[in-house]
Short mmCIF file of C-alpha atoms and ligand atoms in Angstrom, two decimals:
data_model
loop_
_atom_site.label_atom_id
_atom_site.label_comp_id
_atom_site.label_asym_id
_atom_site.label_seq_id
_atom_site.Cartn_x
_atom_site.Cartn_y
_atom_site.Cartn_z
CA VAL A 1431 26.89 19.08 -11.03
CA THR A 1432 23.63 17.77 -9.70
CA GLU A 1433 23.62 14.39 -8.01
CA GLU A 1434 19.94 13.96 -8.66
CA LEU A 1435 18.79 10.66 -10.15
CA ARG A 1436 15.67 10.40 -12.25
CA LYS A 1437 14.00 7.65 -14.21
CA VAL A 1438 13.39 10.02 -17.11
CA TRP A 1439 15.08 13.26 -18.01
CA ILE A 1440 12.93 15.47 -20.23
CA CYS A 1441 14.40 18.44 -22.04
CA VAL A 1442 12.40 21.59 -21.31
CA GLY A 1443 13.19 22.89 -24.78
CA CYS A 1444 12.33 20.03 -27.11
CA ASP A 1445 10.67 17.40 -24.90
CA MET A 1446 13.41 14.91 -25.71
CA ARG A 1447 13.39 12.10 -23.18
CA VAL A 1448 16.39 10.19 -21.92
CA SER A 1449 16.00 7.10 -19.79
CA ASN A 1450 17.66 3.79 -19.14
CA HIS A 1451 15.95 0.74 -20.65
CA SER A 1452 16.03 -0.95 -17.28
CA GLY A 1453 13.99 1.90 -15.80
CA ARG A 1454 16.78 2.49 -13.28
CA PRO A 1455 17.12 6.14 -12.23
CA ILE A 1456 20.03 7.87 -13.90
CA PRO A 1457 21.94 11.11 -13.36
CA GLN A 1458 21.36 14.07 -15.69
CA PRO A 1459 22.77 13.08 -19.12
CA ALA A 1460 26.17 14.35 -20.21
CA LYS A 1461 26.24 17.93 -21.47
CA TRP A 1462 22.74 18.64 -20.19
CA GLU A 1463 22.14 21.52 -17.84
CA ASP A 1464 19.03 22.70 -16.05
CA ASP A 1465 16.91 20.07 -17.81
CA ARG A 1466 18.09 21.22 -21.20
CA CYS A 1467 19.67 19.03 -23.85
CA PRO A 1468 22.86 20.17 -25.61
CA LYS A 1469 20.96 21.23 -28.74
CA CYS A 1470 18.55 23.35 -26.75
CA ARG A 1471 21.42 24.80 -24.74
CA LEU A 1472 22.84 25.93 -28.07
CA ASP A 1473 19.47 27.44 -29.01
CA LEU A 1474 19.30 29.24 -25.71
CA ALA A 1475 22.84 30.53 -26.10
CA PHE A 1476 21.86 31.87 -29.51
CA ASP A 1477 18.74 33.54 -28.10
CA VAL A 1478 20.74 35.16 -25.35
CA GLY A 1479 24.06 35.89 -26.99
CA GLY A 1480 23.46 35.68 -30.70
CA ARG A 1481 25.89 33.91 -32.96
CA GLU A 1482 28.78 34.63 -30.60
CA GLY A 1483 26.97 33.16 -27.67
CA GLU A 1484 26.08 30.14 -29.71
CA ASN A 1485 29.64 29.63 -30.87
CA ALA A 1486 30.94 29.93 -27.35
CA MET A 1487 28.46 27.35 -26.16
CA ALA A 1488 29.26 25.07 -29.10
CA GLU A 1489 32.90 25.20 -28.15
CA LEU A 1490 32.10 24.52 -24.53
CA LEU A 1491 30.04 21.51 -25.51
CA GLY A 1492 32.49 20.30 -28.10
CA MET A 1493 29.85 20.59 -30.80
CA ARG A 1494 30.06 21.99 -34.28
CA ARG A 1495 27.96 24.97 -35.15
CA ARG A 1496 24.69 23.75 -36.52
CA ARG A 1497 23.84 26.57 -38.87
CA PRO A 1498 25.69 25.68 -42.05
CA THR A 1499 24.44 28.81 -43.83
CA MET A 1500 26.16 30.90 -41.21
CA ALA A 1501 29.31 28.86 -41.33
CA LYS A 1502 29.46 29.34 -45.07
CA THR A 1503 28.85 33.08 -44.92
CA PRO A 1504 30.98 34.52 -42.17
CA ASP A 1505 30.75 37.85 -43.95
CA GLU A 1506 28.48 39.86 -41.65
CA SER A 1507 28.06 42.67 -44.12
CA LYS A 1508 26.00 40.51 -46.43
CA PRO A 1509 22.29 41.26 -46.28
CA PRO A 1510 20.25 38.71 -44.33
CA LYS A 1511 18.42 36.04 -46.26
CA PRO A 1512 14.88 37.03 -47.28
CA VAL A 1513 12.34 35.87 -44.74
CA ASP A 1514 10.05 33.06 -45.78
CA PRO A 1515 6.52 34.41 -45.17
CA GLU A 1516 5.09 30.92 -44.77
CA MET A 1517 7.54 30.17 -41.98
CA VAL A 1518 6.69 33.44 -40.28
CA ALA A 1519 3.00 32.56 -40.43
CA LEU A 1520 3.70 29.16 -38.88
CA LYS A 1521 5.81 30.76 -36.16
CA VAL A 1522 2.96 33.12 -35.36
CA CYS A 1523 0.63 30.10 -35.09
CA VAL A 1524 3.08 28.30 -32.81
CA LYS A 1525 3.31 31.43 -30.69
CA GLU A 1526 -0.47 31.80 -30.39
CA VAL A 1527 -1.04 28.15 -29.53
CA SER A 1528 1.85 28.12 -27.05
CA LEU A 1529 0.57 31.21 -25.30
CA ALA A 1530 -2.95 29.81 -25.12
CA HIS A 1531 -1.71 26.45 -23.86
CA PRO A 1532 1.54 27.03 -21.99
CA ASP A 1533 1.76 23.45 -20.81
CA TRP A 1534 1.07 21.66 -24.06
CA SER A 1535 3.79 19.35 -25.32
CA ALA A 1536 5.63 20.29 -28.48
CA GLU A 1537 3.89 17.34 -30.11
CA LYS A 1538 0.45 18.71 -29.31
CA VAL A 1539 1.37 22.22 -30.43
CA GLY A 1540 2.80 20.81 -33.65
CA GLU A 1541 -0.34 18.80 -34.27
CA GLU A 1542 -2.52 21.84 -33.75
CA VAL A 1543 -0.45 24.04 -36.04
CA GLY A 1544 0.33 21.35 -38.58
CA VAL A 1545 4.09 21.17 -38.21
CA LYS A 1546 6.44 18.46 -36.97
CA THR A 1547 7.08 18.13 -33.26
CA ARG A 1548 10.70 19.11 -33.75
CA THR A 1549 9.75 22.21 -35.71
CA ALA A 1550 7.23 23.27 -33.08
CA ALA A 1551 9.82 22.71 -30.37
CA ARG A 1552 12.42 24.75 -32.24
CA TYR A 1553 10.06 27.65 -32.91
CA ARG A 1554 9.00 27.68 -29.30
CA THR A 1555 12.58 27.79 -28.13
CA GLU A 1556 13.34 30.58 -30.59
CA LEU A 1557 10.34 32.51 -29.31
CA GLY A 1558 11.28 31.87 -25.69
CA LEU A 1559 8.01 30.02 -25.20
CA SER A 1560 9.21 26.67 -23.94
CA ARG A 1561 6.66 24.57 -22.19
CA GLN A 1562 5.78 25.49 -18.65
CA PRO A 1563 6.33 22.55 -16.32
CA GLY A 1564 3.35 20.65 -15.02
CA PRO A 1565 -0.25 20.47 -16.15
CA THR A 1566 -2.63 23.27 -15.25
CA ALA A 1567 -5.44 22.83 -12.76
CA GLU A 1568 -7.82 23.19 -15.66
CA GLN A 1569 -6.17 20.29 -17.46
CA ARG A 1570 -6.35 18.12 -14.37
CA GLU A 1571 -10.07 18.85 -14.19
CA GLN A 1572 -10.38 18.06 -17.87
CA ILE A 1573 -8.63 14.73 -17.32
CA ALA A 1574 -10.97 13.95 -14.43
CA ARG A 1575 -14.01 14.72 -16.58
CA VAL A 1576 -12.84 12.47 -19.39
CA LEU A 1577 -12.00 9.67 -16.95
CA LEU A 1578 -15.46 9.82 -15.41
CA THR A 1579 -17.34 9.43 -18.68
CA GLU A 1580 -19.03 6.09 -19.19
CA THR A 1581 -16.81 5.00 -22.05
CA PRO A 1582 -13.50 3.83 -20.60
CA ARG A 1583 -10.49 5.30 -22.37
CA SER A 1584 -6.85 4.40 -22.03
CA ASP A 1585 -4.47 6.81 -20.32
CA GLU A 1586 -2.79 7.38 -23.70
CA GLU A 1587 -6.08 8.35 -25.34
CA VAL A 1588 -6.99 10.72 -22.53
CA ALA A 1589 -3.52 12.25 -22.64
CA LYS A 1590 -3.88 12.88 -26.35
CA ALA A 1591 -7.34 14.38 -25.99
CA VAL A 1592 -6.30 16.76 -23.22
CA GLY A 1593 -2.80 17.48 -24.50
CA VAL A 1594 -0.75 16.27 -21.54
CA LYS A 1595 1.75 13.53 -20.91
CA THR A 1596 0.43 10.03 -20.26
CA PHE A 1597 2.01 9.93 -16.83
CA THR A 1598 -0.07 12.97 -15.85
CA VAL A 1599 -3.25 11.08 -16.71
CA THR A 1600 -2.05 8.01 -14.82
CA ASP A 1601 -1.29 10.20 -11.84
CA VAL A 1602 -4.71 11.90 -11.84
CA ARG A 1603 -6.48 8.58 -12.39
CA ARG A 1604 -4.72 6.91 -9.45
CA LYS A 1605 -5.52 9.81 -7.18
CA MET A 1606 -9.17 9.52 -8.24
CA ASP A 1607 -9.10 5.78 -7.59
CA VAL A 1608 -10.33 5.08 -11.11
CA PRO A 1609 -9.23 1.59 -12.19
CA PRO A 1610 -7.05 1.24 -15.29
CA TYR A 1611 -8.69 1.08 -18.70
CA ARG A 1612 -8.47 -2.72 -19.07
CA THR A 1613 -10.01 -3.27 -15.66
CA ARG A 1614 -12.86 -0.91 -16.51
CA ILE A 1615 -13.48 -2.70 -19.81
CA ARG A 1616 -13.56 -6.05 -18.04
CA GLU A 1617 -15.82 -4.81 -15.26
CA ASP A 1618 -18.10 -3.26 -17.83
CA ARG A 1619 -18.38 -6.59 -19.67
CA GLU A 1620 -18.99 -8.51 -16.47
CA ARG A 1621 -21.75 -6.11 -15.55
CA ARG A 1622 -23.47 -6.50 -18.93
CA VAL A 1623 -23.13 -10.28 -18.83
CA ALA A 1624 -24.57 -10.35 -15.31
CA GLU A 1625 -27.47 -8.17 -16.32
CA VAL A 1626 -28.44 -10.34 -19.29
CA ALA A 1627 -27.87 -13.53 -17.27
CA ALA A 1628 -30.18 -12.25 -14.56
CA GLU A 1629 -32.84 -11.36 -17.11
CA HIS A 1630 -32.58 -14.72 -18.86
CA PRO A 1631 -31.59 -17.27 -16.19
CA ASN A 1632 -31.77 -20.22 -18.57
CA TRP A 1633 -29.57 -18.76 -21.29
CA GLY A 1634 -26.13 -20.25 -21.76
CA TYR A 1635 -23.05 -18.08 -22.05
CA LYS A 1636 -23.00 -18.46 -25.84
CA ARG A 1637 -26.42 -16.92 -26.23
CA VAL A 1638 -25.53 -14.15 -23.81
CA ALA A 1639 -22.36 -13.49 -25.77
CA THR A 1640 -24.31 -13.22 -29.01
CA GLU A 1641 -26.91 -11.00 -27.39
CA ILE A 1642 -24.46 -8.39 -26.11
CA GLY A 1643 -21.70 -8.82 -28.68
CA VAL A 1644 -18.96 -9.80 -26.25
CA PRO A 1645 -16.34 -12.44 -27.22
CA LEU A 1646 -17.17 -15.98 -26.09
CA ASN A 1647 -14.08 -16.35 -23.90
CA SER A 1648 -14.77 -13.16 -22.02
CA THR A 1649 -18.42 -14.08 -21.56
CA ARG A 1650 -17.53 -17.52 -20.22
CA ARG A 1651 -15.06 -16.00 -17.77
CA ALA A 1652 -17.70 -13.55 -16.60
CA PHE A 1653 -20.14 -16.46 -16.23
CA ASP A 1654 -17.69 -18.46 -14.13
CA LYS A 1655 -17.11 -15.48 -11.93
CA LEU A 1656 -20.85 -15.01 -11.47
CA ARG A 1657 -21.31 -18.64 -10.47
CA LYS A 1658 -18.43 -18.53 -8.02
CA SER A 1659 -19.78 -15.43 -6.39
CA GLY A 1660 -23.15 -17.18 -6.28
CA ALA A 1661 -24.82 -14.01 -7.34
CA ALA A 1662 -28.20 -14.31 -8.97
CA GLU A 1663 -28.31 -10.53 -9.09
CA PRO A 1664 -26.15 -8.44 -11.39
CA VAL A 1665 -22.70 -7.77 -9.98
CA PRO A 1666 -22.47 -4.38 -8.36
CA THR A 1667 -21.02 -1.55 -10.36
CA ALA A 1668 -17.39 -0.95 -9.57
CA ALA A 1669 -16.84 2.16 -7.52
ZN1 ZN B 2860 16.24 19.81 -26.10
#
């Protein structure tokens, strides 16, 4: 039994997250093993040991077998159910996308293929293609590129665009010393206000606000800041 405490435990099979509301680090949840939730442990047992393996694991975990069709038809001599060609096609898609993007979340894979996150996660587990831990170097570069574009985007947006977890984006952004989204938006506004104010020294904040389409409150705050700093010139661009 591992003594390790983590703020969030994420199942490698299905991306399920377990955390305490308080944010306090917690030990690995009950019946988890090697970062795998009980359901995914069952899946793995089935992959490795077939129905027998799955049953043994189910017993170990005190869970009922999840495949009702199997429970109802213990007769092994019966021919297997006909394979649904549509499902096979979707599985092939999940396989292709997972191989091309080994570190994509199940959610992202599901989105790409057009299936639910849970379905994508299940197919991946069945195919032995669970997500590889950690973002690739390429994805980190991609995140950096998106963060450096002129239009500020929230960490969530960037994460969605690149196909990584939000905390990965936050991590990359902090290492790059890029301020958070809201700060960038505010700094951007202040810069535009300062520019217009410098061009038209006798304009009031209301006219400036109308000119650049920034809310009155924000413009007034930017104005106050300008006055306090005593800057007649536009405020410098944030690094
Ligand atoms: Zn799981």
